[in-house]
PDB file of C-alpha atoms in Angstrom:
ATOM      1  CA  MET A  28      45.915 202.541 133.023  1.00 36.00           C
ATOM      2  CA  ARG A  29      46.756 200.339 136.195  1.00 38.00           C
ATOM      3  CA  ARG A  30      47.561 197.257 132.847  1.00 38.00           C
ATOM      4  CA  ASN A  31      47.261 196.074 128.815  1.00 35.00           C
ATOM      5  CA  LYS A  32      44.901 193.714 130.482  1.00 40.00           C
ATOM      6  CA  THR A  33      42.792 195.965 132.564  1.00 37.00           C
ATOM      7  CA  LEU A  34      39.798 197.253 129.249  1.00 39.00           C
ATOM      8  CA  LEU A  35      37.613 200.123 129.988  1.00 35.00           C
ATOM      9  CA  ILE A  36      34.040 199.286 127.685  1.00 32.00           C
ATOM     10  CA  ALA A  37      34.378 202.311 126.540  1.00 30.00           C
ATOM     11  CA  GLY A  38      35.341 202.521 122.357  1.00 30.00           C
ATOM     12  CA  LEU A  39      36.458 199.075 122.379  1.00 31.00           C
ATOM     13  CA  LEU A  40      32.521 197.553 121.942  1.00 34.00           C
ATOM     14  CA  SER A  41      31.843 198.804 118.958  1.00 31.00           C
ATOM     15  CA  MET A  42      28.746 199.942 120.316  1.00 32.00           C
ATOM     16  CA  ALA A  43      27.156 202.926 118.012  1.00 31.00           C
ATOM     17  CA  GLY A  44      25.089 212.548 142.692  1.00 30.00           C
ATOM     18  CA  VAL A  45      23.298 209.679 144.095  1.00 31.00           C
ATOM     19  CA  CYS A  46      18.851 210.412 143.983  1.00 33.00           C
ATOM     20  CA  GLY A  47      17.640 210.479 147.357  1.00 33.00           C
ATOM     21  CA  SER A  48      13.475 209.482 145.966  1.00 34.00           C
ATOM     22  CA  SER A  49      12.276 205.647 145.137  1.00 35.00           C
ATOM     23  CA  ALA A  50      10.940 207.379 141.810  1.00 33.00           C
ATOM     24  CA  ALA A  51      14.024 208.866 140.532  1.00 36.00           C
ATOM     25  CA  ILE A  52      16.302 205.250 141.059  1.00 43.00           C
ATOM     26  CA  ALA A  53      13.164 203.610 139.883  1.00 49.00           C
ATOM     27  CA  ALA A  54      13.587 203.692 135.886  1.00 49.00           C
ATOM     28  CA  GLY A  55      11.354 202.214 133.689  1.00 49.00           C
ATOM     29  CA  PRO A  56      13.294 200.551 129.967  1.00 48.00           C
ATOM     30  CA  SER A  57      10.987 203.962 128.181  1.00 43.00           C
ATOM     31  CA  SER A  58      13.301 206.384 130.453  1.00 55.00           C
ATOM     32  CA  HIS A  59      15.327 208.391 128.825  1.00 73.00           C
ATOM     33  CA  ILE A  60      18.961 208.704 131.180  1.00 86.00           C
ATOM     34  CA  ALA A  61      21.133 210.213 130.775  1.00 93.00           C
ATOM     35  CA  TRP A  62      24.553 208.123 130.050  1.00 92.00           C
ATOM     36  CA  SER A  63      26.695 209.966 132.763  1.00 93.00           C
ATOM     37  CA  GLU A  64      23.161 209.240 134.728  1.00 95.00           C
ATOM     38  CA  ARG A  65      22.638 205.384 134.391  1.00 97.00           C
ATOM     39  CA  TRP A  66      24.559 204.817 137.456  1.00 97.00           C
ATOM     40  CA  GLN A  67      21.998 206.543 139.923  1.00 96.00           C
ATOM     41  CA  GLN A  68      19.566 204.573 138.005  1.00 97.00           C
ATOM     42  CA  LEU A  69      17.662 200.889 139.210  1.00 98.00           C
ATOM     43  CA  PRO A  70      15.822 199.910 136.196  1.00 97.00           C
ATOM     44  CA  ASN A  71      12.441 197.871 135.912  1.00 98.00           C
ATOM     45  CA  THR A  72      14.037 193.788 137.167  1.00 98.00           C
ATOM     46  CA  PRO A  73      12.745 192.698 133.376  1.00 98.00           C
ATOM     47  CA  ALA A  74       9.844 191.098 132.482  1.00 96.00           C
ATOM     48  CA  PRO A  75       9.925 186.917 132.363  1.00 95.00           C
ATOM     49  CA  VAL A  76      11.004 185.772 128.864  1.00 97.00           C
ATOM     50  CA  ALA A  77       8.247 184.027 127.289  1.00 97.00           C
ATOM     51  CA  ALA A  78      10.960 181.982 125.704  1.00 98.00           C
ATOM     52  CA  LEU A  79      12.198 180.407 128.294  1.00 98.00           C
ATOM     53  CA  LYS A  80      10.908 177.172 128.797  1.00 98.00           C
ATOM     54  CA  PRO A  81      10.996 176.681 133.254  1.00 98.00           C
ATOM     55  CA  HIS A  82      10.836 173.565 135.502  1.00 98.00           C
ATOM     56  CA  TYR A  83      12.247 172.520 137.936  1.00 98.00           C
ATOM     57  CA  ALA A  84      14.976 169.738 139.730  1.00 98.00           C
ATOM     58  CA  SER A  85      14.726 167.734 142.270  1.00 98.00           C
ATOM     59  CA  ILE A  86      17.979 167.737 143.345  1.00 97.00           C
ATOM     60  CA  ASN A  87      20.726 168.267 147.171  1.00 98.00           C
ATOM     61  CA  GLY A  88      17.452 167.896 149.219  1.00 98.00           C
ATOM     62  CA  ILE A  89      15.742 170.846 147.151  1.00 98.00           C
ATOM     63  CA  GLN A  90      13.534 172.166 144.815  1.00 98.00           C
ATOM     64  CA  LEU A  91      15.558 174.153 141.694  1.00 98.00           C
ATOM     65  CA  TYR A  92      14.288 176.120 139.045  1.00 98.00           C
ATOM     66  CA  TYR A  93      15.773 176.462 135.402  1.00 98.00           C
ATOM     67  CA  ALA A  94      14.313 177.486 132.292  1.00 98.00           C
ATOM     68  CA  THR A  95      15.666 177.168 128.887  1.00 98.00           C
ATOM     69  CA  THR A  96      15.987 178.159 125.523  1.00 98.00           C
ATOM     70  CA  GLY A  97      18.604 178.604 122.755  1.00 98.00           C
ATOM     71  CA  LYS A  98      20.844 175.926 121.305  1.00 97.00           C
ATOM     72  CA  GLY A  99      24.654 175.220 121.272  1.00 98.00           C
ATOM     73  CA  SER A 100      27.377 175.193 123.567  1.00 98.00           C
ATOM     74  CA  PRO A 101      25.427 175.483 127.491  1.00 98.00           C
ATOM     75  CA  VAL A 102      26.081 179.264 129.393  1.00 98.00           C
ATOM     76  CA  VAL A 103      24.675 179.285 132.835  1.00 99.00           C
ATOM     77  CA  LEU A 104      23.219 182.551 134.202  1.00 99.00           C
ATOM     78  CA  LEU A 105      23.651 183.114 137.775  1.00 99.00           C
ATOM     79  CA  HIS A 106      21.845 185.627 139.306  1.00 98.00           C
ATOM     80  CA  GLY A 107      22.921 188.112 142.968  1.00 98.00           C
ATOM     81  CA  GLY A 108      22.503 187.391 146.482  1.00 98.00           C
ATOM     82  CA  LEU A 109      18.678 188.167 147.148  1.00 98.00           C
ATOM     83  CA  ALA A 110      17.147 188.641 143.163  1.00 98.00           C
ATOM     84  CA  ASN A 111      15.938 185.846 140.658  1.00 98.00           C
ATOM     85  CA  SER A 112      16.641 184.443 137.385  1.00 98.00           C
ATOM     86  CA  ASP A 113      14.374 187.524 135.662  1.00 98.00           C
ATOM     87  CA  TYR A 114      16.961 189.748 136.136  1.00 98.00           C
ATOM     88  CA  TRP A 115      18.837 188.380 133.746  1.00 98.00           C
ATOM     89  CA  GLY A 116      15.952 189.215 131.239  1.00 98.00           C
ATOM     90  CA  GLU A 117      18.134 192.014 129.163  1.00 98.00           C
ATOM     91  CA  GLN A 118      20.745 188.858 127.879  1.00 98.00           C
ATOM     92  CA  VAL A 119      18.777 185.362 127.571  1.00 98.00           C
ATOM     93  CA  ALA A 120      17.761 186.781 123.948  1.00 96.00           C
ATOM     94  CA  ALA A 121      21.080 188.373 122.759  1.00 97.00           C
ATOM     95  CA  LEU A 122      22.959 185.186 124.069  1.00 98.00           C
ATOM     96  CA  ALA A 123      19.990 182.011 122.914  1.00 98.00           C
ATOM     97  CA  LYS A 124      20.927 183.297 119.236  1.00 97.00           C
ATOM     98  CA  HIS A 125      24.119 181.039 119.848  1.00 97.00           C
ATOM     99  CA  HIS A 126      23.793 179.637 122.798  1.00 98.00           C
ATOM    100  CA  GLN A 127      21.616 176.972 125.355  1.00 98.00           C
ATOM    101  CA  VAL A 128      20.648 179.337 127.905  1.00 98.00           C
ATOM    102  CA  ILE A 129      20.038 177.894 131.465  1.00 99.00           C
ATOM    103  CA  VAL A 130      18.566 180.435 134.126  1.00 99.00           C
ATOM    104  CA  VAL A 131      18.870 179.310 137.452  1.00 98.00           C
ATOM    105  CA  ASP A 132      17.300 180.781 140.630  1.00 98.00           C
ATOM    106  CA  SER A 133      20.170 179.242 143.413  1.00 98.00           C
ATOM    107  CA  ARG A 134      18.885 177.822 146.289  1.00 98.00           C
ATOM    108  CA  GLY A 135      15.925 179.531 148.716  1.00 98.00           C
ATOM    109  CA  HIS A 136      15.533 182.786 145.798  1.00 98.00           C
ATOM    110  CA  GLY A 137      12.601 182.650 143.634  1.00 98.00           C
ATOM    111  CA  ARG A 138      10.948 179.959 143.020  1.00 98.00           C
ATOM    112  CA  SER A 139      14.588 177.383 144.381  1.00 98.00           C
ATOM    113  CA  THR A 140      13.104 176.039 147.828  1.00 98.00           C
ATOM    114  CA  ARG A 141      16.167 175.825 150.174  1.00 98.00           C
ATOM    115  CA  ASP A 142      16.132 173.065 153.201  1.00 98.00           C
ATOM    116  CA  SER A 143      17.953 173.740 156.583  1.00 97.00           C
ATOM    117  CA  ARG A 144      21.626 173.380 156.059  1.00 97.00           C
ATOM    118  CA  PRO A 145      23.479 176.359 156.382  1.00 98.00           C
ATOM    119  CA  TYR A 146      24.421 178.288 153.377  1.00 98.00           C
ATOM    120  CA  SER A 147      27.994 178.074 150.999  1.00 98.00           C
ATOM    121  CA  TYR A 148      29.274 178.934 148.337  1.00 98.00           C
ATOM    122  CA  ASP A 149      30.437 175.521 147.967  1.00 98.00           C
ATOM    123  CA  LEU A 150      26.692 174.063 149.060  1.00 98.00           C
ATOM    124  CA  MET A 151      25.794 176.249 145.851  1.00 98.00           C
ATOM    125  CA  SER A 152      28.324 174.972 143.695  1.00 98.00           C
ATOM    126  CA  ASP A 153      27.272 171.810 143.831  1.00 98.00           C
ATOM    127  CA  ASP A 154      23.613 172.641 143.199  1.00 98.00           C
ATOM    128  CA  VAL A 155      24.611 174.242 139.502  1.00 98.00           C
ATOM    129  CA  VAL A 156      27.343 171.081 138.680  1.00 98.00           C
ATOM    130  CA  ALA A 157      24.438 168.947 140.274  1.00 98.00           C
ATOM    131  CA  LEU A 158      21.982 170.735 137.824  1.00 98.00           C
ATOM    132  CA  LEU A 159      24.872 169.611 134.530  1.00 98.00           C
ATOM    133  CA  ASP A 160      24.001 166.328 135.751  1.00 98.00           C
ATOM    134  CA  GLU A 161      20.804 166.335 135.145  1.00 98.00           C
ATOM    135  CA  LEU A 162      20.359 167.673 131.769  1.00 98.00           C
ATOM    136  CA  LYS A 163      23.345 166.100 130.466  1.00 98.00           C
ATOM    137  CA  ILE A 164      26.124 168.604 130.284  1.00 98.00           C
ATOM    138  CA  GLN A 165      29.692 168.236 130.448  1.00 98.00           C
ATOM    139  CA  LYS A 166      31.419 170.977 130.407  1.00 98.00           C
ATOM    140  CA  ALA A 167      29.623 175.093 129.990  1.00 98.00           C
ATOM    141  CA  ASP A 168      30.441 178.610 130.986  1.00 98.00           C
ATOM    142  CA  ILE A 169      28.629 180.595 133.772  1.00 99.00           C
ATOM    143  CA  VAL A 170      27.593 184.211 133.416  1.00 99.00           C
ATOM    144  CA  GLY A 171      28.058 185.411 137.348  1.00 99.00           C
ATOM    145  CA  TRP A 172      26.088 188.676 139.429  1.00 98.00           C
ATOM    146  CA  SER A 173      27.660 189.267 142.441  1.00 98.00           C
ATOM    147  CA  ASP A 174      27.343 185.819 144.341  1.00 98.00           C
ATOM    148  CA  GLY A 175      26.602 184.458 140.836  1.00 98.00           C
ATOM    149  CA  GLY A 176      30.124 185.600 139.533  1.00 98.00           C
ATOM    150  CA  ILE A 177      31.578 184.156 143.268  1.00 99.00           C
ATOM    151  CA  ILE A 178      29.921 180.447 142.773  1.00 99.00           C
ATOM    152  CA  GLY A 179      31.359 181.230 139.144  1.00 98.00           C
ATOM    153  CA  ILE A 180      34.892 181.090 141.003  1.00 98.00           C
ATOM    154  CA  ASP A 181      33.548 178.535 143.179  1.00 98.00           C
ATOM    155  CA  LEU A 182      32.836 176.115 140.098  1.00 98.00           C
ATOM    156  CA  ALA A 183      36.636 176.684 138.572  1.00 98.00           C
ATOM    157  CA  ILE A 184      38.636 176.383 141.324  1.00 98.00           C
ATOM    158  CA  ARG A 185      35.882 172.504 142.639  1.00 98.00           C
ATOM    159  CA  TYR A 186      35.213 171.969 139.027  1.00 98.00           C
ATOM    160  CA  PRO A 187      37.417 172.380 136.721  1.00 98.00           C
ATOM    161  CA  ALA A 188      36.567 169.720 135.460  1.00 98.00           C
ATOM    162  CA  ARG A 189      32.918 170.803 134.510  1.00 98.00           C
ATOM    163  CA  ILE A 190      33.549 174.576 133.171  1.00 98.00           C
ATOM    164  CA  GLY A 191      34.455 176.560 130.558  1.00 98.00           C
ATOM    165  CA  LYS A 192      35.161 180.283 130.748  1.00 98.00           C
ATOM    166  CA  ILE A 193      33.781 182.633 133.535  1.00 98.00           C
ATOM    167  CA  PHE A 194      32.475 185.917 133.240  1.00 99.00           C
ATOM    168  CA  ALA A 195      32.559 187.097 136.964  1.00 99.00           C
ATOM    169  CA  PHE A 196      30.876 190.682 137.317  1.00 99.00           C
ATOM    170  CA  ALA A 197      31.071 192.532 140.548  1.00 98.00           C
ATOM    171  CA  PRO A 198      32.688 189.146 142.531  1.00 98.00           C
ATOM    172  CA  ASN A 199      34.591 189.620 145.437  1.00 98.00           C
ATOM    173  CA  THR A 200      36.680 186.422 147.118  1.00 98.00           C
ATOM    174  CA  LYS A 201      37.189 187.566 150.785  1.00 98.00           C
ATOM    175  CA  THR A 202      34.924 189.355 152.778  1.00 98.00           C
ATOM    176  CA  SER A 203      37.003 192.611 152.834  1.00 98.00           C
ATOM    177  CA  GLY A 204      36.462 192.944 149.263  1.00 98.00           C
ATOM    178  CA  VAL A 205      32.877 194.546 149.840  1.00 98.00           C
ATOM    179  CA  LYS A 206      33.023 197.800 151.107  1.00 97.00           C
ATOM    180  CA  PRO A 207      31.005 198.912 154.317  1.00 95.00           C
ATOM    181  CA  ASP A 208      27.633 199.819 154.747  1.00 94.00           C
ATOM    182  CA  THR A 209      26.547 198.478 150.908  1.00 96.00           C
ATOM    183  CA  GLU A 210      22.856 198.780 152.492  1.00 94.00           C
ATOM    184  CA  LYS A 211      22.646 202.478 152.926  1.00 95.00           C
ATOM    185  CA  ASN A 212      23.158 203.312 149.422  1.00 96.00           C
ATOM    186  CA  PRO A 213      19.707 204.532 147.896  1.00 97.00           C
ATOM    187  CA  VAL A 214      20.650 202.833 144.918  1.00 97.00           C
ATOM    188  CA  PHE A 215      21.066 199.556 146.470  1.00 98.00           C
ATOM    189  CA  ALA A 216      18.462 199.701 149.747  1.00 97.00           C
ATOM    190  CA  ARG A 217      15.540 200.229 146.452  1.00 98.00           C
ATOM    191  CA  TYR A 218      17.465 197.278 144.717  1.00 98.00           C
ATOM    192  CA  ILE A 219      17.275 195.686 149.336  1.00 97.00           C
ATOM    193  CA  GLU A 220      13.559 196.010 149.250  1.00 97.00           C
ATOM    194  CA  ARG A 221      12.084 194.805 145.512  1.00 98.00           C
ATOM    195  CA  ALA A 222      14.073 191.621 146.518  1.00 98.00           C
ATOM    196  CA  GLY A 223      12.369 190.647 148.701  1.00 98.00           C
ATOM    197  CA  ASN A 224       8.732 191.824 147.740  1.00 98.00           C
ATOM    198  CA  GLU A 225      10.290 190.016 144.281  1.00 98.00           C
ATOM    199  CA  TYR A 226      10.089 187.213 146.812  1.00 98.00           C
ATOM    200  CA  ARG A 227       6.800 187.462 148.742  1.00 98.00           C
ATOM    201  CA  THR A 228       5.711 187.217 145.083  1.00 98.00           C
ATOM    202  CA  LEU A 229       7.983 184.617 143.646  1.00 98.00           C
ATOM    203  CA  SER A 230       9.070 181.936 146.456  1.00 98.00           C
ATOM    204  CA  LYS A 231       6.687 178.542 147.593  1.00 97.00           C
ATOM    205  CA  THR A 232       7.601 180.591 150.975  1.00 98.00           C
ATOM    206  CA  PRO A 233       6.857 183.448 150.432  1.00 98.00           C
ATOM    207  CA  THR A 234       6.084 184.320 153.749  1.00 98.00           C
ATOM    208  CA  GLN A 235       9.769 183.172 155.447  1.00 98.00           C
ATOM    209  CA  TYR A 236      11.603 185.779 153.421  1.00 97.00           C
ATOM    210  CA  ASP A 237      13.341 187.209 157.104  1.00 97.00           C
ATOM    211  CA  ALA A 238      13.672 183.274 157.755  1.00 97.00           C
ATOM    212  CA  PHE A 239      15.633 183.136 154.193  1.00 98.00           C
ATOM    213  CA  VAL A 240      17.430 186.517 154.579  1.00 97.00           C
ATOM    214  CA  GLU A 241      19.150 185.660 158.060  1.00 97.00           C
ATOM    215  CA  GLN A 242      20.231 182.489 157.005  1.00 98.00           C
ATOM    216  CA  ILE A 243      22.360 183.319 154.040  1.00 98.00           C
ATOM    217  CA  SER A 244      23.522 186.459 156.180  1.00 97.00           C
ATOM    218  CA  HIS A 245      25.631 184.155 157.566  1.00 98.00           C
ATOM    219  CA  MET A 246      27.435 183.005 154.614  1.00 98.00           C
ATOM    220  CA  TRP A 247      28.086 186.183 153.431  1.00 98.00           C
ATOM    221  CA  ALA A 248      29.564 186.686 157.419  1.00 97.00           C
ATOM    222  CA  SER A 249      32.890 185.038 156.894  1.00 98.00           C
ATOM    223  CA  GLN A 250      32.587 183.615 153.010  1.00 98.00           C
ATOM    224  CA  PRO A 251      33.968 183.663 150.410  1.00 98.00           C
ATOM    225  CA  ASN A 252      37.913 183.578 152.095  1.00 98.00           C
ATOM    226  CA  TRP A 253      39.863 182.034 148.974  1.00 98.00           C
ATOM    227  CA  SER A 254      43.505 182.865 149.642  1.00 98.00           C
ATOM    228  CA  ASP A 255      46.023 183.410 146.981  1.00 98.00           C
ATOM    229  CA  SER A 256      46.617 179.459 146.673  1.00 98.00           C
ATOM    230  CA  ASP A 257      43.153 178.754 145.870  1.00 98.00           C
ATOM    231  CA  LEU A 258      42.655 181.721 142.859  1.00 98.00           C
ATOM    232  CA  LYS A 259      46.597 180.324 141.559  1.00 98.00           C
ATOM    233  CA  LYS A 260      44.575 176.503 141.346  1.00 97.00           C
ATOM    234  CA  ILE A 261      42.585 177.847 138.627  1.00 98.00           C
ATOM    235  CA  SER A 262      43.094 177.046 135.031  1.00 98.00           C
ATOM    236  CA  ALA A 263      39.295 177.685 133.098  1.00 98.00           C
ATOM    237  CA  PRO A 264      39.481 181.225 131.518  1.00 98.00           C
ATOM    238  CA  VAL A 265      37.904 183.638 133.451  1.00 98.00           C
ATOM    239  CA  LEU A 266      36.940 187.806 132.703  1.00 98.00           C
ATOM    240  CA  ILE A 267      36.424 189.777 136.305  1.00 98.00           C
ATOM    241  CA  VAL A 268      33.616 192.923 135.236  1.00 98.00           C
ATOM    242  CA  ASP A 269      32.412 195.626 137.120  1.00 98.00           C
ATOM    243  CA  GLY A 270      30.444 198.858 136.665  1.00 98.00           C
ATOM    244  CA  ASP A 271      33.453 201.934 137.975  1.00 98.00           C
ATOM    245  CA  ARG A 272      29.780 203.238 140.156  1.00 98.00           C
ATOM    246  CA  ASP A 273      29.372 200.517 142.163  1.00 98.00           C
ATOM    247  CA  GLU A 274      28.113 200.239 145.713  1.00 98.00           C
ATOM    248  CA  ALA A 275      29.052 197.244 146.641  1.00 98.00           C
ATOM    249  CA  ILE A 276      32.896 196.188 144.951  1.00 98.00           C
ATOM    250  CA  VAL A 277      35.876 197.658 146.534  1.00 98.00           C
ATOM    251  CA  ARG A 278      37.770 198.141 142.864  1.00 98.00           C
ATOM    252  CA  GLN A 279      41.408 197.435 144.541  1.00 98.00           C
ATOM    253  CA  HIS A 280      40.243 194.103 145.583  1.00 98.00           C
ATOM    254  CA  LEU A 281      38.732 193.498 141.544  1.00 98.00           C
ATOM    255  CA  GLU A 282      41.733 194.448 140.449  1.00 98.00           C
ATOM    256  CA  TYR A 283      43.697 191.663 143.162  1.00 98.00           C
ATOM    257  CA  ILE A 284      41.459 188.686 141.854  1.00 98.00           C
ATOM    258  CA  ALA A 285      42.364 189.875 138.668  1.00 98.00           C
ATOM    259  CA  ASP A 286      45.716 189.412 139.480  1.00 98.00           C
ATOM    260  CA  THR A 287      45.906 187.112 140.624  1.00 98.00           C
ATOM    261  CA  ILE A 288      43.662 183.685 138.990  1.00 98.00           C
ATOM    262  CA  PRO A 289      46.160 182.713 136.278  1.00 98.00           C
ATOM    263  CA  GLY A 290      45.525 184.937 133.283  1.00 98.00           C
ATOM    264  CA  ALA A 291      42.743 186.817 133.919  1.00 98.00           C
ATOM    265  CA  GLY A 292      40.885 190.227 132.169  1.00 98.00           C
ATOM    266  CA  LEU A 293      39.530 193.351 134.288  1.00 98.00           C
ATOM    267  CA  LEU A 294      36.831 194.832 132.385  1.00 98.00           C
ATOM    268  CA  ILE A 295      35.428 198.555 133.805  1.00 98.00           C
ATOM    269  CA  LEU A 296      31.544 199.737 132.798  1.00 98.00           C
ATOM    270  CA  PRO A 297      31.083 203.338 132.348  1.00 98.00           C
ATOM    271  CA  ASN A 298      28.847 204.807 134.191  1.00 98.00           C
ATOM    272  CA  THR A 299      27.491 201.585 135.337  1.00 98.00           C
ATOM    273  CA  SER A 300      27.038 200.412 138.751  1.00 98.00           C
ATOM    274  CA  HIS A 301      26.330 196.947 140.579  1.00 98.00           C
ATOM    275  CA  PHE A 302      22.875 196.817 138.243  1.00 98.00           C
ATOM    276  CA  ALA A 303      25.579 197.259 135.052  1.00 98.00           C
ATOM    277  CA  PHE A 304      23.916 194.507 132.876  1.00 98.00           C
ATOM    278  CA  ILE A 305      20.014 195.934 133.424  1.00 98.00           C
ATOM    279  CA  GLN A 306      21.699 200.374 133.003  1.00 98.00           C
ATOM    280  CA  ALA A 307      23.879 199.442 130.440  1.00 98.00           C
ATOM    281  CA  PRO A 308      22.208 195.695 128.586  1.00 98.00           C
ATOM    282  CA  LYS A 309      23.866 196.186 125.250  1.00 98.00           C
ATOM    283  CA  GLU A 310      27.520 196.777 126.018  1.00 98.00           C
ATOM    284  CA  PHE A 311      27.086 194.239 129.017  1.00 98.00           C
ATOM    285  CA  ASN A 312      25.176 191.600 126.594  1.00 98.00           C
ATOM    286  CA  GLN A 313      28.216 192.545 124.154  1.00 98.00           C
ATOM    287  CA  ALA A 314      31.343 192.090 126.871  1.00 98.00           C
ATOM    288  CA  ILE A 315      29.447 188.565 126.925  1.00 98.00           C
ATOM    289  CA  LEU A 316      29.474 187.858 123.649  1.00 98.00           C
ATOM    290  CA  ASN A 317      32.640 188.927 122.678  1.00 98.00           C
ATOM    291  CA  PHE A 318      35.124 187.286 126.155  1.00 98.00           C
ATOM    292  CA  ILE A 319      32.300 183.334 125.605  1.00 98.00           C
ATOM    293  CA  ASP A 320      32.438 183.851 122.007  1.00 98.00           C
ATOM    294  CA  TYR A 321      36.459 184.062 121.569  1.00 96.00           C
ATOM    295  CA  LYS A 322      37.973 181.856 120.202  1.00 88.00           C
TER     296      LYS A 322
END
């Protein structure tokens, strides 16, 4: 084990060959999948959570979709690139027992609109802070997946007074932290196909998926690109999390992030991938709660 702040979730949370076909990769909630094989599956996107109250906020030149439920200290859930807030369906109920949960469709994603400005993580972080202002929330914890985790780190760097804890699942802080040809992995390719179909169903501009992807891809080509000194400015508690079979993120890069951010932890979830929150939701939820509720 690399160091004592590296944790394997197996045994610590007190919890009781890539498939080629889309049918094998897409697994419904009732599928009986061996624990050792769950990383090879892409479970269905969770259905929208009935308890969530949907809203739109007019901020930064766009209509930003968000939904809320629960009472307590606020937690903002930020999804990954191309996705939408429905992907957090397995997490909402677990968090809402003791927290105000706010799920967001990032600009241009899901039900939110976009404008002509180039995408940047700074811009999407500004959207989150504008939403907190709209909701009169001074400080919130962030749970982010992939791009959402990157936005969480951006918030910790640029808006330290507005952020509590950061649970960053599968982030990168440099473009070199992403594996080459990720889109060719069968599970990830299935996700990209699904994300396009979901965009056409949810978006206010359903025919503009290709234009949206082109616009955001310019950001991915050069961002994020933070220096060590940028990461060392972070004072918020940060937990860097990933699946041990992540199709997209280089493991050594995650170790670098956790080593560089002062006091950060590293948690690796076994037999899961870039989609651990739907592959192993009970373990994922317990990891979130163990972190954000730790006193």
